Amino acid sequence: MARSYLVLEDGTVYEGEPFGYRSDAFGEVVFATGMCGYQESLTDPSYQGQILVMTFPLIGNYGTTDDFYQSDKVHARAIVVREYCKEPSDMYAGKTIDEFLRDNKVPGISGIDTRDLVIKIRNGGTLKGAVTEDRESIPDLVEKLKAAPAPSEGNLVGEVSCKTVQRFDENKEITVGLLDCGEKGGILRDLRSRYNVIMFPYDTPADVIIESKVQGVLLSNGPGDPSHPMILKHTARTVADLSSQLPLFGICFGNQVTALALGGKTYKMKFGHRGCNQPVMYEGRVYITSQNHGFAVDDGSLEGTGLVADQFNVNDRTVEGMRHKDLPIFTSQYHPEASPGPWDTSFLFDRFGKVIKEGHL
């Protein structure tokens, strides 16, 4: 039987069985806690540069289909599972996860003790890692991983953002802009069901967006560090310039960039929030939310920015959303469109339209 190895920068090696595409992969090793939604997660641009560990022990027990794509390809560099299902339910009559990964040229490794791996990440934080079938190369791989920069040090948003302006005319009353830092298909779907949409690359200047006559701008999710120099130079600058001119709604990465644009700070979390079961306290109620992020807004840095953190994670009190005291700006760290996960907070897309019409929160 062929063997595959997950190698971590601290020298830990997990042995398992390869599946999917047979190749090496390098990335930041992170875990997600969803019981399902593996296709949505794998195709989420926010996983660019990462090796995804699924905590649920059996992955692939239903087929993959075109309906679940969040982008046009897989962005995770590899997937790690306890067990992958070779004969899934015919509920969706789609491809097996093995076939799906092979088609997208992404390796998988099965048979790993994911409980031990997740405890290691929770205790020590995320690690750089590699998937390989070459046992002899492991000592060299460890040294390369130690010396390599973290994937988030690169401009990952520049790798996944659209390259040209795209228009979606849905014959709606309101037209909104979508600043694409790595948007999930679910966000675009929910916007198009309510509004006409013009999608802009992440480095689009504010004057170009304003000239398009959009009535508000949604700042999307995306991968990597929101304080990367290219994000501060382009995206945060655009958000700062737009903040006094148009209503803004930031989701995930967009929440973090909004804080940076108005003078706040962000920080890298120990292991982040990834999954569709994160509890958020908002307006006196707890919502269960879908999340995928490794950075967060520093609540203490918001003083003097005009922003107020008004939503918090029930588990660790991290900032889950903000509103501006005077301007029509609000954000959510979680994904109101789910994909995968609960739709408890999809009302935020309707609130965006209300803010555009009324000019205030």
Coordinates of C-alpha atoms in Angstrom, one line a residue:
M1 CA 0.0 0.0 0.0
A2 CA 1.3 3.5 -0.9
R3 CA 2.1 5.7 2.0
S4 CA 2.0 9.5 2.4
Y5 CA 3.4 11.8 5.0
L6 CA 2.3 15.0 6.6
V7 CA 5.5 16.8 7.7
L8 CA 5.4 19.7 10.1
E9 CA 8.1 22.4 10.6
D10 CA 8.6 21.3 14.2
G11 CA 9.8 17.9 12.9
T12 CA 6.5 16.0 13.6
V13 CA 5.6 13.4 11.0
Y14 CA 2.2 11.8 10.5
E15 CA 2.0 8.8 8.2
G16 CA -1.1 8.0 6.2
E17 CA -2.6 6.9 2.9
P18 CA -2.5 9.1 -0.2
F19 CA -5.7 9.9 -2.2
G20 CA -6.7 12.5 -4.7
Y21 CA -3.9 13.9 -6.9
R22 CA -0.5 12.4 -6.3
S23 CA 1.9 15.3 -5.7
D24 CA 3.7 17.2 -3.0
A25 CA 2.1 20.2 -1.3
F26 CA 3.3 23.0 1.0
G27 CA 1.2 25.4 3.2
E28 CA 0.0 26.5 6.5
V29 CA -1.7 23.7 8.4
V30 CA -5.1 24.8 9.7
F31 CA -8.2 22.9 10.8
A32 CA -11.9 23.3 10.2
T33 CA -14.7 21.9 12.4
G34 CA -17.6 21.4 10.0
M35 CA -19.2 18.0 9.7
C36 CA -19.9 18.7 6.0
G37 CA -19.2 21.4 3.5
Y38 CA -15.8 20.1 2.4
Q39 CA -16.3 21.1 -1.3
E40 CA -17.3 24.7 -0.3
S41 CA -14.2 24.9 2.0
L42 CA -11.8 23.5 -0.5
T43 CA -13.0 26.0 -3.2
D44 CA -13.1 29.0 -0.8
P45 CA -10.4 31.4 -1.9
S46 CA -9.7 32.2 1.8
Y47 CA -7.9 28.8 2.0
Q48 CA -5.3 29.9 -0.5
G49 CA -1.9 28.8 0.7
Q50 CA -3.2 26.4 3.4
I51 CA -3.4 22.7 4.1
L52 CA -6.8 22.0 5.4
V53 CA -7.4 19.5 8.2
M54 CA -11.0 18.3 8.7
T55 CA -11.8 17.5 12.3
F56 CA -14.9 15.4 11.5
P57 CA -13.6 11.8 11.1
L58 CA -15.4 10.8 7.9
I59 CA -15.1 13.1 4.9
G60 CA -16.6 12.5 1.5
N61 CA -19.8 10.6 2.4
Y62 CA -21.7 12.6 -0.2
G63 CA -20.7 13.5 -3.8
T64 CA -19.3 16.8 -5.0
T65 CA -21.4 18.8 -7.5
D66 CA -21.3 22.1 -9.5
D67 CA -23.8 23.6 -7.1
F68 CA -21.3 23.7 -4.2
Y69 CA -18.4 25.5 -5.8
Q70 CA -17.4 28.8 -4.2
S71 CA -14.9 29.6 -6.9
D72 CA -13.8 28.0 -10.2
K73 CA -11.1 25.8 -8.5
V74 CA -9.7 24.3 -5.3
H75 CA -7.6 26.9 -3.4
A76 CA -6.5 24.7 -0.4
R77 CA -3.1 23.1 -1.3
A78 CA -4.0 19.8 0.3
I79 CA -6.6 18.1 2.6
V80 CA -5.9 16.0 5.6
V81 CA -8.6 13.6 6.9
R82 CA -9.0 10.7 9.4
E83 CA -10.9 8.7 6.7
Y84 CA -12.2 9.5 3.3
C85 CA -15.3 7.8 2.0
K86 CA -14.7 5.7 -1.1
E87 CA -18.4 4.9 -1.7
P88 CA -20.4 8.0 -0.9
S89 CA -24.2 8.3 -0.7
D90 CA -25.8 9.0 -4.1
M91 CA -27.7 11.9 -2.5
Y92 CA -26.1 14.4 -4.9
A93 CA -25.0 11.9 -7.5
G94 CA -21.7 13.7 -7.8
K95 CA -18.0 12.7 -7.9
T96 CA -16.2 11.2 -5.0
I97 CA -13.8 13.4 -3.1
D98 CA -11.0 11.3 -4.5
E99 CA -12.1 12.0 -8.0
F100 CA -12.8 15.7 -7.2
L101 CA -9.2 16.2 -5.8
R102 CA -7.7 14.3 -8.8
D103 CA -9.6 16.5 -11.2
N104 CA -8.4 19.6 -9.4
K105 CA -4.8 18.3 -9.0
V106 CA -4.8 18.6 -5.2
P107 CA -3.4 15.9 -2.9
G108 CA -5.1 14.4 0.1
I109 CA -3.8 12.2 2.9
S110 CA -6.0 9.9 4.9
G111 CA -5.5 7.8 8.0
I112 CA -4.0 10.6 10.1
D113 CA -4.9 10.9 13.8
T114 CA -6.6 14.2 13.2
R115 CA -7.4 14.5 17.0
D116 CA -3.7 14.5 17.9
L117 CA -3.0 16.9 15.0
V118 CA -5.7 19.4 16.0
I119 CA -4.6 19.3 19.7
K120 CA -1.1 20.2 18.6
I121 CA -2.4 23.2 16.5
R122 CA -4.7 24.3 19.3
N123 CA -1.8 24.2 21.9
G124 CA 1.0 25.6 19.8
G125 CA -0.7 27.5 16.9
T126 CA -0.7 26.8 13.2
L127 CA 2.4 25.4 11.6
K128 CA 3.9 25.3 8.2
G129 CA 3.6 21.8 6.7
A130 CA 4.1 19.6 3.7
V131 CA 2.5 16.5 2.2
T132 CA 4.8 14.1 0.4
E133 CA 5.1 10.4 -0.5
D134 CA 8.9 10.6 -0.5
R135 CA 10.0 9.3 2.9
E136 CA 13.6 9.9 2.2
S137 CA 13.0 13.7 1.7
I138 CA 11.5 14.3 5.1
P139 CA 14.7 15.6 6.9
D140 CA 15.3 18.1 4.1
L141 CA 11.6 19.0 4.1
V142 CA 11.7 19.9 7.8
E143 CA 14.7 22.2 7.2
K144 CA 13.0 23.8 4.2
L145 CA 9.8 24.4 6.2
K146 CA 11.7 26.0 9.1
A147 CA 13.4 28.4 6.7
A148 CA 10.4 29.1 4.5
P149 CA 8.2 32.3 5.0
A150 CA 4.6 31.7 6.2
P151 CA 2.2 31.7 3.2
S152 CA 0.4 34.7 4.7
E153 CA 3.5 36.8 4.2
G154 CA 2.8 36.8 0.5
N155 CA 0.1 38.8 -1.3
L156 CA -2.5 35.9 -1.4
V157 CA -5.3 38.3 -2.2
G158 CA -3.5 39.4 -5.4
E159 CA -3.5 35.7 -6.4
V160 CA -7.3 35.2 -6.0
S161 CA -8.9 38.5 -6.8
C162 CA -10.6 39.1 -10.1
K163 CA -8.4 40.9 -12.7
T164 CA -11.1 43.0 -14.4
V165 CA -14.3 44.7 -13.5
Q166 CA -17.3 42.4 -13.9
R167 CA -21.0 43.5 -14.1
F168 CA -24.1 41.6 -13.1
D169 CA -27.3 43.4 -14.1
E170 CA -30.2 41.7 -12.3
N171 CA -32.8 44.4 -13.1
K172 CA -32.9 45.4 -9.4
E173 CA -33.5 48.8 -7.9
I174 CA -30.1 49.1 -6.2
T175 CA -26.6 48.7 -7.6
V176 CA -23.8 47.7 -5.2
G177 CA -20.1 47.3 -5.7
L178 CA -18.2 44.2 -4.6
L179 CA -14.5 44.8 -3.8
D180 CA -13.1 41.3 -4.5
C181 CA -10.4 40.2 -2.1
G182 CA -11.2 36.6 -2.8
E183 CA -15.0 36.5 -2.7
K184 CA -16.9 33.3 -2.1
G185 CA -19.6 32.4 -4.7
G186 CA -22.2 32.5 -1.9
I187 CA -21.6 36.2 -1.3
L188 CA -22.0 37.0 -5.0
R189 CA -25.1 34.8 -5.1
D190 CA -26.8 36.5 -2.2
L191 CA -25.9 40.0 -3.5
R192 CA -27.3 39.2 -7.0
S193 CA -30.5 37.9 -5.5
R194 CA -31.1 41.4 -4.1
Y195 CA -29.1 43.9 -6.1
N196 CA -27.3 44.7 -9.4
V197 CA -23.6 44.0 -8.7
I198 CA -20.3 45.5 -10.1
M199 CA -17.3 43.5 -8.9
F200 CA -13.9 45.2 -8.7
P201 CA -10.4 43.9 -8.3
Y202 CA -8.9 44.4 -4.8
D203 CA -6.6 47.1 -6.0
T204 CA -9.2 49.3 -7.6
P205 CA -8.9 53.0 -6.6
A206 CA -11.9 54.7 -4.9
D207 CA -12.5 57.1 -7.7
V208 CA -13.1 54.3 -10.2
I209 CA -15.6 52.7 -7.9
I210 CA -17.4 56.1 -7.3
E211 CA -17.5 56.8 -11.0
S212 CA -19.3 53.5 -11.6
K213 CA -22.3 55.0 -9.7
V214 CA -22.7 52.1 -7.2
Q215 CA -24.8 53.0 -4.2
G216 CA -22.8 51.0 -1.7
V217 CA -19.8 48.7 -1.5
L218 CA -19.4 45.3 0.1
L219 CA -15.8 44.4 1.0
S220 CA -15.3 40.6 0.6
N221 CA -13.6 37.8 2.4
G222 CA -10.1 36.8 1.3
P223 CA -6.9 35.0 2.3
G224 CA -3.8 36.0 4.2
D225 CA -2.7 38.9 6.4
P226 CA -4.9 42.1 6.1
S227 CA -1.9 44.2 7.0
H228 CA 0.2 43.0 4.1
P229 CA 1.8 46.1 2.4
M230 CA -0.1 45.6 -0.8
I231 CA -3.4 45.5 1.0
L232 CA -2.6 48.6 3.0
K233 CA -1.4 50.4 -0.1
H234 CA -4.4 49.5 -2.2
T235 CA -7.4 48.0 -0.5
A236 CA -7.2 49.8 2.8
R237 CA -6.6 53.1 1.0
T238 CA -9.6 52.5 -1.1
V239 CA -11.8 51.8 1.9
A240 CA -10.5 54.9 3.7
D241 CA -11.4 57.0 0.7
L242 CA -14.8 55.5 0.3
S243 CA -15.7 55.6 4.0
S244 CA -17.1 59.2 3.9
Q245 CA -18.7 58.8 0.5
L246 CA -20.6 55.5 0.3
P247 CA -22.2 53.0 2.7
L248 CA -19.8 50.1 3.3
F249 CA -20.4 46.5 4.5
G250 CA -17.3 44.4 5.3
I251 CA -17.4 40.6 5.6
C252 CA -14.5 38.6 7.1
F253 CA -11.3 40.0 5.5
G254 CA -13.4 43.0 4.7
N255 CA -14.1 43.5 8.4
Q256 CA -10.4 43.5 9.1
V257 CA -9.5 45.9 6.3
T258 CA -12.2 48.3 7.4
A259 CA -10.6 48.4 10.9
L260 CA -7.1 49.0 9.3
A261 CA -8.4 51.6 6.9
L262 CA -9.9 53.7 9.7
G263 CA -6.9 53.5 12.0
G264 CA -7.4 50.2 13.9
K265 CA -5.1 47.2 14.1
T266 CA -5.3 43.5 13.5
Y267 CA -3.4 40.5 14.8
K268 CA -2.8 36.9 13.9
M269 CA -4.8 34.4 16.0
K270 CA -3.3 31.3 17.5
F271 CA -5.3 28.9 15.3
G272 CA -8.2 31.0 14.0
H273 CA -11.9 30.2 13.5
R274 CA -12.8 27.8 10.7
G275 CA -16.0 25.9 10.6
C276 CA -19.8 26.5 10.6
N277 CA -20.5 26.4 14.3
Q278 CA -19.0 29.6 15.8
P279 CA -21.3 31.3 18.3
V280 CA -21.6 35.1 18.0
M281 CA -23.3 37.5 20.5
Y282 CA -25.1 40.3 18.5
E283 CA -27.8 42.6 19.7
G284 CA -28.5 40.5 22.8
R285 CA -28.8 37.2 20.9
V286 CA -26.4 34.4 20.0
Y287 CA -26.2 33.4 16.4
I288 CA -24.4 30.3 15.1
T289 CA -22.2 31.4 12.2
S290 CA -19.8 30.1 9.5
Q291 CA -16.3 31.4 9.7
N292 CA -12.9 31.0 8.1
H293 CA -10.2 33.4 9.3
G294 CA -6.8 33.4 11.0
F295 CA -6.6 37.1 11.8
A296 CA -8.8 39.3 13.9
V297 CA -9.5 43.0 14.8
D298 CA -7.8 44.3 17.9
D299 CA -10.7 45.7 20.0
G300 CA -8.5 48.0 22.0
S301 CA -7.1 49.7 18.9
L302 CA -10.5 51.0 17.8
E303 CA -10.6 54.0 20.1
G304 CA -10.6 57.2 18.1
T305 CA -11.4 55.4 14.8
G306 CA -15.2 56.0 15.0
L307 CA -15.7 52.2 14.9
V308 CA -17.3 50.3 17.8
A309 CA -17.1 46.5 18.2
D310 CA -20.7 45.4 18.7
Q311 CA -20.4 41.7 18.1
F312 CA -18.2 39.2 20.0
N313 CA -17.3 35.5 19.8
V314 CA -18.9 33.7 22.7
N315 CA -16.0 31.3 23.1
D316 CA -13.0 33.7 23.1
R317 CA -14.5 37.3 23.0
T318 CA -12.8 38.1 19.7
V319 CA -14.4 40.9 17.6
E320 CA -17.0 39.5 15.3
G321 CA -18.4 42.7 13.9
M322 CA -18.3 46.5 14.1
R323 CA -20.4 49.6 13.3
H324 CA -19.4 53.2 12.8
K325 CA -20.7 55.8 15.2
D326 CA -21.5 58.3 12.5
L327 CA -21.1 56.8 9.1
P328 CA -23.1 54.1 7.3
I329 CA -20.5 51.4 7.8
F330 CA -21.0 48.0 9.4
T331 CA -19.1 44.7 9.3
S332 CA -19.2 41.0 10.2
Q333 CA -16.2 38.7 10.8
Y334 CA -18.4 35.7 10.0
H335 CA -20.1 34.7 6.7
P336 CA -23.8 35.6 6.6
E337 CA -24.1 33.7 3.3
A338 CA -22.8 30.5 5.1
S339 CA -21.7 28.2 2.3
P340 CA -21.3 26.0 4.2
G341 CA -23.2 26.5 7.4
P342 CA -26.3 28.2 8.9
W343 CA -28.1 31.1 7.3
D344 CA -29.0 32.7 10.7
T345 CA -27.4 36.0 9.7
S346 CA -28.4 36.3 6.1
F347 CA -30.5 39.3 7.1
L348 CA -27.4 41.4 7.0
F349 CA -27.6 41.5 3.2
D350 CA -31.0 43.0 3.5
R351 CA -29.7 45.4 6.2
F352 CA -27.1 46.6 3.6
G353 CA -29.9 47.6 1.3
K354 CA -31.7 49.4 4.1
V355 CA -28.6 51.3 5.0
I356 CA -28.1 52.3 1.4
K357 CA -31.7 53.6 1.1
E358 CA -31.7 55.5 4.4
G359 CA -28.1 56.6 4.5
H360 CA -27.5 55.6 8.1
L361 CA -27.4 52.5 10.3

